[in-house]
């Protein structure tokens, strides 16, 4: 066994109903006195309810998915105008992403309070979009210093969004099994992430107002993001990156839809990943575990339901091909990608189509 693994320094505060108290303690630890609270309009009340005891200098709700550069620039300017010394983000990956865009330019510390399972809070990856082009990069300065996980804040996340977001986290786990920097530590995080997402999402769907399922899913979201941050982007993330950036498809639903097709494609060539994923699901075959769970959750099924059109398939396949990691367990051709995208577009059973 030989590998190189970077662990990222972050403090994780996990406790339902404890976000306000944790925030107060952590902002005091940072000796911050001019806090910028970032939350989308839809989460503004939620953010206000947990930040009333902070030294808030600015509340910022100009949040847009995939962080357009002009949105990032306005937020950076607002932070500078108000002499901000710490950032608190309350929301999903879009909100965390905006805090990261400010931190990238200023070095300001972020305390992230995630309210979806996107996992951006546990990665040093930033993303910006300019026109239809999404650029991502890695910068340690954007890694939040502190993450505050409070599952009570996710009770308002609709079940369908919880499922899509949870499957986005599951995609981090699965893809990290064969991503360029896959290693046994990432795989251990990912396997526990799959187990916990399976149990958590089943509970969220059965009892949306219950806290236990939400806690499992949130805990798993962290594990999945740690695995992804360390392993890097595998075939699945490369495909979704192109689809999200060039066709403006919704992030979580795109990941939820594409994942079974990538798993069906790669798993036969990746026996160790297949064994670990199937083991985590408790099934003989990994793809059966994923598809059983997707059926139970009534998961997003076809890319055509999210605005992707059949005539876009050839160009999308051509755009993805150069980004495919050379270390992918199975060689990938443009034909393979067209077949995979067509199956994901139509929603046919990946066990038959791939
Ligand atoms: P999002 O942040 O856009 O949130 C999705 C929707 O859920 C929004 O309408 C939001 O208002 C709503 N919402 C969020 N929390 C809620 C709550 N508790 N109750 C009710 N509604 C709530 O989407 P997302 O899927 O969380 O994140 C997607 C973005 O994050 C993408 O831009 C993606 O690229 C980025 N991302 C980045 C990384 C990274 O490592 N940098 C990782 C994952 C995702």
mmCIF file of C-alpha atoms and ligand atoms in Angstrom:
data_model
loop_
_atom_site.group_PDB
_atom_site.id
_atom_site.type_symbol
_atom_site.label_atom_id
_atom_site.label_comp_id
_atom_site.label_asym_id
_atom_site.label_seq_id
_atom_site.Cartn_x
_atom_site.Cartn_y
_atom_site.Cartn_z
ATOM 1 C CA UNK A 1 0.000 0.000 0.000
ATOM 2 C CA UNK A 2 1.460 3.378 -0.960
ATOM 3 C CA UNK A 3 -0.325 6.729 -1.120
ATOM 4 C CA UNK A 4 -0.066 10.439 -0.413
ATOM 5 C CA UNK A 5 -3.018 11.967 1.431
ATOM 6 C CA UNK A 6 -3.560 15.585 2.549
ATOM 7 C CA UNK A 7 -5.919 16.107 5.487
ATOM 8 C CA UNK A 8 -7.487 19.552 5.591
ATOM 9 C CA UNK A 9 -7.528 21.586 8.801
ATOM 10 C CA UNK A 10 -11.094 22.449 9.755
ATOM 11 C CA UNK A 11 -13.087 22.579 12.953
ATOM 12 C CA UNK A 12 -16.408 20.736 12.694
ATOM 13 C CA UNK A 13 -19.195 21.663 15.133
ATOM 14 C CA UNK A 14 -22.087 19.209 14.827
ATOM 15 C CA UNK A 15 -25.277 19.546 16.858
ATOM 16 C CA UNK A 16 -28.949 20.044 16.064
ATOM 17 C CA UNK A 17 -30.330 23.312 17.403
ATOM 18 C CA UNK A 18 -26.852 24.547 18.336
ATOM 19 C CA UNK A 19 -25.944 26.753 15.370
ATOM 20 C CA UNK A 20 -26.545 30.095 17.107
ATOM 21 C CA UNK A 21 -24.456 29.186 20.169
ATOM 22 C CA UNK A 22 -21.703 27.599 18.050
ATOM 23 C CA UNK A 23 -21.538 30.649 15.783
ATOM 24 C CA UNK A 24 -21.219 33.001 18.734
ATOM 25 C CA UNK A 25 -18.378 30.927 20.201
ATOM 26 C CA UNK A 26 -16.523 30.495 16.897
ATOM 27 C CA UNK A 27 -16.779 34.160 15.866
ATOM 28 C CA UNK A 28 -15.442 35.103 19.315
ATOM 29 C CA UNK A 29 -12.576 32.612 18.822
ATOM 30 C CA UNK A 30 -11.714 34.349 15.556
ATOM 31 C CA UNK A 31 -11.826 37.725 17.421
ATOM 32 C CA UNK A 32 -14.004 39.033 14.593
ATOM 33 C CA UNK A 33 -15.922 42.257 15.149
ATOM 34 C CA UNK A 34 -17.339 43.011 11.677
ATOM 35 C CA UNK A 35 -19.094 39.995 10.309
ATOM 36 C CA UNK A 36 -20.624 39.695 6.852
ATOM 37 C CA UNK A 37 -23.532 37.243 6.867
ATOM 38 C CA UNK A 38 -24.149 35.766 3.418
ATOM 39 C CA UNK A 39 -27.475 34.047 2.789
ATOM 40 C CA UNK A 40 -29.761 33.908 -0.253
ATOM 41 C CA UNK A 41 -33.073 35.743 0.061
ATOM 42 C CA UNK A 42 -34.885 32.443 0.592
ATOM 43 C CA UNK A 43 -32.638 31.598 3.570
ATOM 44 C CA UNK A 44 -32.392 35.158 4.971
ATOM 45 C CA UNK A 45 -34.811 34.510 7.861
ATOM 46 C CA UNK A 46 -33.091 31.243 8.711
ATOM 47 C CA UNK A 47 -29.750 33.073 8.747
ATOM 48 C CA UNK A 48 -31.109 35.915 10.839
ATOM 49 C CA UNK A 49 -32.468 33.480 13.435
ATOM 50 C CA UNK A 50 -28.973 32.123 14.193
ATOM 51 C CA UNK A 51 -26.883 35.286 13.829
ATOM 52 C CA UNK A 52 -28.674 37.832 16.032
ATOM 53 C CA UNK A 53 -25.950 37.577 18.698
ATOM 54 C CA UNK A 54 -23.070 38.173 16.281
ATOM 55 C CA UNK A 55 -21.325 41.493 15.570
ATOM 56 C CA UNK A 56 -22.969 41.712 12.132
ATOM 57 C CA UNK A 57 -21.773 44.625 9.996
ATOM 58 C CA UNK A 58 -23.452 43.514 6.774
ATOM 59 C CA UNK A 59 -26.139 41.076 5.579
ATOM 60 C CA UNK A 60 -25.673 40.117 1.940
ATOM 61 C CA UNK A 61 -28.357 38.218 -0.034
ATOM 62 C CA UNK A 62 -27.170 38.666 -3.633
ATOM 63 C CA UNK A 63 -26.534 34.928 -4.170
ATOM 64 C CA UNK A 64 -26.701 33.233 -7.604
ATOM 65 C CA UNK A 65 -25.976 29.569 -8.425
ATOM 66 C CA UNK A 66 -22.493 28.871 -9.886
ATOM 67 C CA UNK A 67 -21.255 32.323 -8.709
ATOM 68 C CA UNK A 68 -21.253 34.614 -11.775
ATOM 69 C CA UNK A 69 -18.127 36.819 -11.723
ATOM 70 C CA UNK A 70 -20.150 40.029 -11.459
ATOM 71 C CA UNK A 71 -21.962 38.659 -8.370
ATOM 72 C CA UNK A 72 -18.586 37.783 -6.843
ATOM 73 C CA UNK A 73 -17.236 41.233 -7.624
ATOM 74 C CA UNK A 74 -20.203 42.994 -5.979
ATOM 75 C CA UNK A 75 -19.803 40.844 -2.848
ATOM 76 C CA UNK A 76 -16.046 41.537 -2.655
ATOM 77 C CA UNK A 77 -16.689 45.250 -2.972
ATOM 78 C CA UNK A 78 -19.360 45.129 -0.255
ATOM 79 C CA UNK A 79 -16.928 43.318 2.061
ATOM 80 C CA UNK A 80 -14.236 45.919 1.431
ATOM 81 C CA UNK A 81 -16.657 48.865 1.855
ATOM 82 C CA UNK A 82 -17.717 47.538 5.256
ATOM 83 C CA UNK A 83 -14.247 46.641 6.514
ATOM 84 C CA UNK A 84 -15.383 43.046 7.101
ATOM 85 C CA UNK A 85 -13.146 40.741 9.175
ATOM 86 C CA UNK A 86 -15.054 37.414 8.965
ATOM 87 C CA UNK A 87 -17.575 35.760 6.662
ATOM 88 C CA UNK A 88 -20.508 33.655 7.814
ATOM 89 C CA UNK A 89 -22.332 31.758 5.043
ATOM 90 C CA UNK A 90 -25.723 30.201 5.732
ATOM 91 C CA UNK A 91 -27.154 28.183 2.845
ATOM 92 C CA UNK A 92 -26.424 25.649 0.133
ATOM 93 C CA UNK A 93 -23.433 25.300 -2.149
ATOM 94 C CA UNK A 94 -24.257 28.525 -3.993
ATOM 95 C CA UNK A 95 -24.007 30.554 -0.798
ATOM 96 C CA UNK A 96 -20.837 28.835 0.389
ATOM 97 C CA UNK A 97 -19.474 29.412 -3.118
ATOM 98 C CA UNK A 98 -19.997 33.163 -2.853
ATOM 99 C CA UNK A 99 -18.223 33.277 0.523
ATOM 100 C CA UNK A 100 -15.338 31.396 -1.110
ATOM 101 C CA UNK A 101 -15.175 33.938 -3.937
ATOM 102 C CA UNK A 102 -14.705 36.701 -1.356
ATOM 103 C CA UNK A 103 -12.167 34.692 0.650
ATOM 104 C CA UNK A 104 -10.166 33.952 -2.490
ATOM 105 C CA UNK A 105 -9.649 37.686 -3.066
ATOM 106 C CA UNK A 106 -9.319 38.804 0.558
ATOM 107 C CA UNK A 107 -8.126 35.870 2.673
ATOM 108 C CA UNK A 108 -11.021 36.477 5.090
ATOM 109 C CA UNK A 109 -11.925 33.476 7.278
ATOM 110 C CA UNK A 110 -15.207 31.692 6.534
ATOM 111 C CA UNK A 111 -17.501 30.088 9.069
ATOM 112 C CA UNK A 112 -19.828 27.961 6.954
ATOM 113 C CA UNK A 113 -23.304 26.869 8.029
ATOM 114 C CA UNK A 114 -24.491 24.500 5.270
ATOM 115 C CA UNK A 115 -28.195 23.889 4.760
ATOM 116 C CA UNK A 116 -27.947 21.349 1.900
ATOM 117 C CA UNK A 117 -25.743 18.296 1.313
ATOM 118 C CA UNK A 118 -23.657 19.850 -1.491
ATOM 119 C CA UNK A 119 -20.500 19.653 0.629
ATOM 120 C CA UNK A 120 -18.702 22.744 -0.656
ATOM 121 C CA UNK A 121 -17.939 23.729 2.965
ATOM 122 C CA UNK A 122 -15.399 20.904 3.302
ATOM 123 C CA UNK A 123 -13.431 21.521 0.104
ATOM 124 C CA UNK A 124 -10.808 24.093 -0.959
ATOM 125 C CA UNK A 125 -12.460 24.184 -4.400
ATOM 126 C CA UNK A 126 -13.886 27.456 -5.702
ATOM 127 C CA UNK A 127 -16.062 27.980 -8.766
ATOM 128 C CA UNK A 128 -16.901 31.063 -10.831
ATOM 129 C CA UNK A 129 -18.868 31.453 -14.058
ATOM 130 C CA UNK A 130 -18.315 33.967 -16.786
ATOM 131 C CA UNK A 131 -21.010 33.769 -19.435
ATOM 132 C CA UNK A 132 -21.533 30.045 -20.056
ATOM 133 C CA UNK A 133 -18.033 29.117 -18.918
ATOM 134 C CA UNK A 134 -17.566 27.697 -15.449
ATOM 135 C CA UNK A 135 -14.062 27.831 -14.037
ATOM 136 C CA UNK A 136 -13.011 25.980 -10.909
ATOM 137 C CA UNK A 137 -9.778 25.905 -8.997
ATOM 138 C CA UNK A 138 -8.214 24.898 -5.709
ATOM 139 C CA UNK A 139 -7.042 27.462 -3.163
ATOM 140 C CA UNK A 140 -6.506 26.724 0.528
ATOM 141 C CA UNK A 141 -7.651 30.264 1.379
ATOM 142 C CA UNK A 142 -11.240 29.411 0.435
ATOM 143 C CA UNK A 143 -11.456 26.422 2.764
ATOM 144 C CA UNK A 144 -13.821 27.432 5.600
ATOM 145 C CA UNK A 145 -12.026 27.545 8.965
ATOM 146 C CA UNK A 146 -15.098 26.259 10.775
ATOM 147 C CA UNK A 147 -18.152 24.278 9.683
ATOM 148 C CA UNK A 148 -21.289 24.392 11.785
ATOM 149 C CA UNK A 149 -23.645 21.517 11.013
ATOM 150 C CA UNK A 150 -27.111 21.971 12.495
ATOM 151 C CA UNK A 151 -29.595 19.505 11.006
ATOM 152 C CA UNK A 152 -32.522 21.552 12.351
ATOM 153 C CA UNK A 153 -31.692 24.132 9.658
ATOM 154 C CA UNK A 154 -32.295 21.517 6.963
ATOM 155 C CA UNK A 155 -35.843 20.631 8.054
ATOM 156 C CA UNK A 156 -37.191 23.207 5.603
ATOM 157 C CA UNK A 157 -35.295 21.697 2.659
ATOM 158 C CA UNK A 158 -38.068 20.106 0.557
ATOM 159 C CA UNK A 159 -37.895 16.309 0.292
ATOM 160 C CA UNK A 160 -37.244 16.376 -3.480
ATOM 161 C CA UNK A 161 -34.331 18.824 -3.015
ATOM 162 C CA UNK A 162 -33.058 16.780 -0.046
ATOM 163 C CA UNK A 163 -33.029 13.677 -2.251
ATOM 164 C CA UNK A 164 -31.274 15.419 -5.151
ATOM 165 C CA UNK A 165 -28.748 17.055 -2.837
ATOM 166 C CA UNK A 166 -28.179 13.802 -0.945
ATOM 167 C CA UNK A 167 -27.494 12.008 -4.229
ATOM 168 C CA UNK A 168 -25.055 14.802 -5.110
ATOM 169 C CA UNK A 169 -23.207 13.825 -1.917
ATOM 170 C CA UNK A 170 -23.480 10.155 -2.886
ATOM 171 C CA UNK A 171 -21.865 11.058 -6.216
ATOM 172 C CA UNK A 172 -18.894 12.548 -4.322
ATOM 173 C CA UNK A 173 -18.533 9.202 -2.529
ATOM 174 C CA UNK A 174 -18.824 7.000 -5.616
ATOM 175 C CA UNK A 175 -16.613 9.146 -7.851
ATOM 176 C CA UNK A 176 -13.914 9.413 -5.182
ATOM 177 C CA UNK A 177 -13.441 5.626 -5.417
ATOM 178 C CA UNK A 178 -11.722 6.036 -8.817
ATOM 179 C CA UNK A 179 -10.859 9.741 -9.061
ATOM 180 C CA UNK A 180 -7.222 10.666 -9.875
ATOM 181 C CA UNK A 181 -6.105 10.847 -6.222
ATOM 182 C CA UNK A 182 -8.229 8.000 -4.885
ATOM 183 C CA UNK A 183 -6.665 6.392 -1.829
ATOM 184 C CA UNK A 184 -7.756 4.062 0.991
ATOM 185 C CA UNK A 185 -8.514 6.966 3.361
ATOM 186 C CA UNK A 186 -10.866 8.614 0.849
ATOM 187 C CA UNK A 187 -12.462 5.231 0.186
ATOM 188 C CA UNK A 188 -13.106 4.689 3.896
ATOM 189 C CA UNK A 189 -14.775 8.106 4.189
ATOM 190 C CA UNK A 190 -16.743 7.426 1.012
ATOM 191 C CA UNK A 191 -17.981 3.999 2.105
ATOM 192 C CA UNK A 192 -19.196 5.365 5.444
ATOM 193 C CA UNK A 193 -20.735 8.276 3.522
ATOM 194 C CA UNK A 194 -22.702 5.870 1.300
ATOM 195 C CA UNK A 195 -23.946 3.866 4.301
ATOM 196 C CA UNK A 196 -25.006 6.986 6.152
ATOM 197 C CA UNK A 197 -26.640 8.609 3.116
ATOM 198 C CA UNK A 198 -28.623 5.463 2.411
ATOM 199 C CA UNK A 199 -29.943 5.314 5.979
ATOM 200 C CA UNK A 200 -30.401 9.085 6.261
ATOM 201 C CA UNK A 201 -32.216 9.685 2.978
ATOM 202 C CA UNK A 202 -34.533 6.731 3.562
ATOM 203 C CA UNK A 203 -35.497 8.336 6.881
ATOM 204 C CA UNK A 204 -35.839 11.843 5.390
ATOM 205 C CA UNK A 205 -38.305 10.510 2.812
ATOM 206 C CA UNK A 206 -40.229 8.418 5.346
ATOM 207 C CA UNK A 207 -40.334 11.184 7.952
ATOM 208 C CA UNK A 208 -39.418 14.615 6.509
ATOM 209 C CA UNK A 209 -39.993 16.393 9.831
ATOM 210 C CA UNK A 210 -37.764 13.973 11.770
ATOM 211 C CA UNK A 211 -34.300 15.126 12.753
ATOM 212 C CA UNK A 212 -32.534 11.752 12.745
ATOM 213 C CA UNK A 213 -32.523 11.218 8.973
ATOM 214 C CA UNK A 214 -31.406 14.802 8.434
ATOM 215 C CA UNK A 215 -28.523 14.326 10.857
ATOM 216 C CA UNK A 216 -27.337 11.171 9.097
ATOM 217 C CA UNK A 217 -27.514 12.892 5.723
ATOM 218 C CA UNK A 218 -25.634 15.968 6.958
ATOM 219 C CA UNK A 219 -22.926 13.881 8.602
ATOM 220 C CA UNK A 220 -22.588 11.939 5.349
ATOM 221 C CA UNK A 221 -22.432 15.165 3.348
ATOM 222 C CA UNK A 222 -19.290 16.074 5.279
ATOM 223 C CA UNK A 223 -17.685 12.651 4.748
ATOM 224 C CA UNK A 224 -18.512 12.752 1.052
ATOM 225 C CA UNK A 225 -16.987 16.190 0.628
ATOM 226 C CA UNK A 226 -13.796 15.228 2.454
ATOM 227 C CA UNK A 227 -13.427 12.202 0.193
ATOM 228 C CA UNK A 228 -14.100 14.308 -2.910
ATOM 229 C CA UNK A 229 -11.763 17.128 -1.822
ATOM 230 C CA UNK A 230 -8.909 14.688 -1.463
ATOM 231 C CA UNK A 231 -9.622 12.319 -4.369
ATOM 232 C CA UNK A 232 -10.373 15.029 -6.953
ATOM 233 C CA UNK A 233 -12.812 14.950 -9.848
ATOM 234 C CA UNK A 234 -13.417 11.616 -11.501
ATOM 235 C CA UNK A 235 -15.375 10.850 -14.668
ATOM 236 C CA UNK A 236 -18.728 11.643 -13.047
ATOM 237 C CA UNK A 237 -17.699 15.133 -11.931
ATOM 238 C CA UNK A 238 -16.100 15.892 -15.277
ATOM 239 C CA UNK A 239 -19.367 15.036 -17.049
ATOM 240 C CA UNK A 240 -21.530 17.046 -14.630
ATOM 241 C CA UNK A 241 -19.152 20.002 -14.744
ATOM 242 C CA UNK A 242 -19.656 20.332 -18.508
ATOM 243 C CA UNK A 243 -23.419 19.791 -18.265
ATOM 244 C CA UNK A 244 -23.834 22.319 -15.446
ATOM 245 C CA UNK A 245 -21.614 24.979 -16.992
ATOM 246 C CA UNK A 246 -22.573 24.827 -20.678
ATOM 247 C CA UNK A 247 -26.259 23.881 -20.394
ATOM 248 C CA UNK A 248 -27.130 25.587 -17.121
ATOM 249 C CA UNK A 249 -28.625 22.421 -15.623
ATOM 250 C CA UNK A 250 -29.454 22.370 -11.900
ATOM 251 C CA UNK A 251 -26.425 21.100 -9.967
ATOM 252 C CA UNK A 252 -27.835 18.534 -7.548
ATOM 253 C CA UNK A 253 -30.410 17.062 -9.961
ATOM 254 C CA UNK A 254 -27.773 16.665 -12.680
ATOM 255 C CA UNK A 255 -25.486 14.732 -10.340
ATOM 256 C CA UNK A 256 -28.401 12.627 -9.095
ATOM 257 C CA UNK A 257 -29.383 11.708 -12.658
ATOM 258 C CA UNK A 258 -25.961 10.997 -14.185
ATOM 259 C CA UNK A 259 -24.488 8.949 -11.312
ATOM 260 C CA UNK A 260 -26.025 5.512 -12.095
ATOM 261 C CA UNK A 261 -24.796 5.686 -15.690
ATOM 262 C CA UNK A 262 -21.213 6.424 -14.646
ATOM 263 C CA UNK A 263 -21.376 3.687 -12.017
ATOM 264 C CA UNK A 264 -22.717 1.179 -14.563
ATOM 265 C CA UNK A 265 -19.940 2.196 -16.975
ATOM 266 C CA UNK A 266 -16.976 2.177 -14.575
ATOM 267 C CA UNK A 267 -17.803 -0.469 -11.974
ATOM 268 C CA UNK A 268 -17.076 -3.556 -14.135
ATOM 269 C CA UNK A 269 -13.533 -2.192 -14.652
ATOM 270 C CA UNK A 270 -13.020 -1.202 -10.999
ATOM 271 C CA UNK A 271 -13.488 -4.351 -8.886
ATOM 272 C CA UNK A 272 -12.285 -2.815 -5.593
ATOM 273 C CA UNK A 273 -14.637 0.173 -5.948
ATOM 274 C CA UNK A 274 -17.441 -2.192 -6.941
ATOM 275 C CA UNK A 275 -16.824 -4.308 -3.836
ATOM 276 C CA UNK A 276 -16.719 -1.326 -1.478
ATOM 277 C CA UNK A 277 -19.794 0.434 -2.927
ATOM 278 C CA UNK A 278 -21.850 -2.782 -2.999
ATOM 279 C CA UNK A 279 -20.692 -3.535 0.555
ATOM 280 C CA UNK A 280 -21.795 -0.099 1.720
ATOM 281 C CA UNK A 281 -25.228 -0.529 0.135
ATOM 282 C CA UNK A 282 -25.509 -4.113 1.418
ATOM 283 C CA UNK A 283 -26.153 -5.504 -2.055
ATOM 284 C CA UNK A 284 -24.319 -7.965 -4.286
ATOM 285 C CA UNK A 285 -23.878 -5.424 -7.082
ATOM 286 C CA UNK A 286 -23.155 -1.718 -6.538
ATOM 287 C CA UNK A 287 -25.515 -0.599 -9.295
ATOM 288 C CA UNK A 288 -28.389 -2.589 -7.751
ATOM 289 C CA UNK A 289 -27.806 -0.852 -4.406
ATOM 290 C CA UNK A 290 -27.867 2.560 -6.028
ATOM 291 C CA UNK A 291 -30.905 1.826 -8.174
ATOM 292 C CA UNK A 292 -32.846 0.308 -5.240
ATOM 293 C CA UNK A 293 -32.174 3.449 -3.223
ATOM 294 C CA UNK A 294 -33.064 5.749 -6.120
ATOM 295 C CA UNK A 295 -36.376 3.924 -6.565
ATOM 296 C CA UNK A 296 -37.198 4.214 -2.844
ATOM 297 C CA UNK A 297 -36.387 7.930 -2.907
ATOM 298 C CA UNK A 298 -38.174 8.656 -6.185
ATOM 299 C CA UNK A 299 -34.923 10.222 -7.366
ATOM 300 C CA UNK A 300 -34.442 12.479 -10.421
ATOM 301 C CA UNK A 301 -34.474 10.165 -13.434
ATOM 302 C CA UNK A 302 -33.734 11.806 -16.791
ATOM 303 C CA UNK A 303 -31.700 14.800 -17.958
ATOM 304 C CA UNK A 304 -34.473 15.721 -20.398
ATOM 305 C CA UNK A 305 -36.591 16.632 -17.346
ATOM 306 C CA UNK A 306 -34.061 19.361 -16.477
ATOM 307 C CA UNK A 307 -33.704 21.107 -19.816
ATOM 308 C CA UNK A 308 -30.989 19.019 -21.511
ATOM 309 C CA UNK A 309 -31.941 18.306 -25.135
ATOM 310 C CA UNK A 310 -31.120 15.275 -27.275
ATOM 311 C CA UNK A 311 -29.504 17.385 -29.995
ATOM 312 C CA UNK A 312 -26.962 18.689 -27.454
ATOM 313 C CA UNK A 313 -25.520 15.198 -26.849
ATOM 314 C CA UNK A 314 -22.758 15.137 -29.544
ATOM 315 C CA UNK A 315 -21.333 18.543 -28.592
ATOM 316 C CA UNK A 316 -21.515 17.727 -24.886
ATOM 317 C CA UNK A 317 -19.666 14.435 -25.470
ATOM 318 C CA UNK A 318 -16.953 16.286 -27.428
ATOM 319 C CA UNK A 319 -16.592 18.837 -24.623
ATOM 320 C CA UNK A 320 -16.307 16.147 -21.949
ATOM 321 C CA UNK A 321 -13.834 13.859 -23.744
ATOM 322 C CA UNK A 322 -10.659 15.967 -23.264
ATOM 323 C CA UNK A 323 -11.472 16.330 -19.544
ATOM 324 C CA UNK A 324 -11.757 12.583 -18.838
ATOM 325 C CA UNK A 325 -9.051 11.656 -16.303
ATOM 326 C CA UNK A 326 -6.438 9.410 -17.939
ATOM 327 C CA UNK A 327 -6.554 7.280 -14.783
ATOM 328 C CA UNK A 328 -10.240 6.403 -15.231
ATOM 329 C CA UNK A 329 -10.521 2.638 -14.658
ATOM 330 C CA UNK A 330 -11.991 2.135 -18.120
ATOM 331 C CA UNK A 331 -10.913 3.885 -21.344
ATOM 332 C CA UNK A 332 -13.564 6.343 -22.519
ATOM 333 C CA UNK A 333 -14.340 7.146 -26.161
ATOM 334 C CA UNK A 334 -16.602 9.815 -27.633
ATOM 335 C CA UNK A 335 -18.965 6.971 -28.570
ATOM 336 C CA UNK A 336 -19.089 5.815 -24.938
ATOM 337 C CA UNK A 337 -19.918 9.337 -23.791
ATOM 338 C CA UNK A 338 -22.655 9.744 -26.398
ATOM 339 C CA UNK A 339 -24.183 6.424 -25.311
ATOM 340 C CA UNK A 340 -23.939 7.384 -21.641
ATOM 341 C CA UNK A 341 -25.439 10.844 -22.203
ATOM 342 C CA UNK A 342 -28.239 9.482 -24.376
ATOM 343 C CA UNK A 343 -29.159 6.971 -21.670
ATOM 344 C CA UNK A 344 -29.043 9.679 -18.970
ATOM 345 C CA UNK A 345 -31.053 12.021 -21.190
ATOM 346 C CA UNK A 346 -33.825 9.460 -21.662
ATOM 347 C CA UNK A 347 -33.649 7.884 -18.200
ATOM 348 C CA UNK A 348 -33.396 4.259 -19.413
ATOM 349 C CA UNK A 349 -32.155 1.618 -16.967
ATOM 350 C CA UNK A 350 -28.338 1.939 -16.902
ATOM 351 C CA UNK A 351 -28.033 -1.842 -16.487
ATOM 352 C CA UNK A 352 -29.487 -2.254 -19.967
ATOM 353 C CA UNK A 353 -28.182 0.870 -21.698
ATOM 354 C CA UNK A 354 -24.516 0.897 -20.670
HETATM 355 P P1 LIG B 1 -28.078 25.858 -3.852
HETATM 356 O O1 LIG B 1 -27.138 26.371 -2.859
HETATM 357 O O2 LIG B 1 -28.313 26.689 -5.062
HETATM 358 O O3 LIG B 1 -29.457 25.531 -3.137
HETATM 359 C C1 LIG B 1 -30.507 24.892 -3.859
HETATM 360 C C2 LIG B 1 -31.856 25.460 -3.449
HETATM 361 O O4 LIG B 1 -32.150 25.048 -2.118
HETATM 362 C C3 LIG B 1 -31.911 26.984 -3.460
HETATM 363 O O5 LIG B 1 -33.131 27.371 -4.012
HETATM 364 C C4 LIG B 1 -31.847 27.348 -1.989
HETATM 365 O O6 LIG B 1 -32.494 28.573 -1.732
HETATM 366 C C5 LIG B 1 -32.574 26.185 -1.372
HETATM 367 N N1 LIG B 1 -32.225 25.897 0.030
HETATM 368 C C6 LIG B 1 -30.988 25.761 0.563
HETATM 369 N N2 LIG B 1 -31.080 25.437 1.854
HETATM 370 C C7 LIG B 1 -32.397 25.372 2.156
HETATM 371 C C8 LIG B 1 -33.120 25.045 3.337
HETATM 372 N N3 LIG B 1 -32.514 24.682 4.472
HETATM 373 N N4 LIG B 1 -34.476 25.087 3.290
HETATM 374 C C9 LIG B 1 -35.116 25.377 2.136
HETATM 375 N N5 LIG B 1 -34.485 25.671 0.981
HETATM 376 C C10 LIG B 1 -33.130 25.667 0.992
HETATM 377 O O7 LIG B 1 -27.653 24.412 -4.419
HETATM 378 P P2 LIG B 1 -26.669 23.302 -3.849
HETATM 379 O O8 LIG B 1 -27.016 22.070 -4.594
HETATM 380 O O9 LIG B 1 -26.630 23.274 -2.369
HETATM 381 O O10 LIG B 1 -25.231 23.820 -4.324
HETATM 382 C C11 LIG B 1 -24.929 23.900 -5.700
HETATM 383 C C12 LIG B 1 -23.740 24.809 -5.963
HETATM 384 O O11 LIG B 1 -22.663 24.445 -5.114
HETATM 385 C C13 LIG B 1 -23.225 24.702 -7.383
HETATM 386 O O12 LIG B 1 -22.860 25.983 -7.851
HETATM 387 C C14 LIG B 1 -22.014 23.818 -7.248
HETATM 388 O O13 LIG B 1 -21.074 24.029 -8.264
HETATM 389 C C15 LIG B 1 -21.499 24.196 -5.889
HETATM 390 N N6 LIG B 1 -20.715 23.150 -5.240
HETATM 391 C C16 LIG B 1 -19.404 23.400 -5.018
HETATM 392 C C17 LIG B 1 -18.614 22.437 -4.389
HETATM 393 C C18 LIG B 1 -17.188 22.743 -4.109
HETATM 394 O O14 LIG B 1 -16.485 21.923 -3.566
HETATM 395 N N7 LIG B 1 -16.721 23.919 -4.440
HETATM 396 C C19 LIG B 1 -19.173 21.207 -3.999
HETATM 397 C C20 LIG B 1 -20.526 20.996 -4.250
HETATM 398 C C21 LIG B 1 -21.293 21.971 -4.858
#
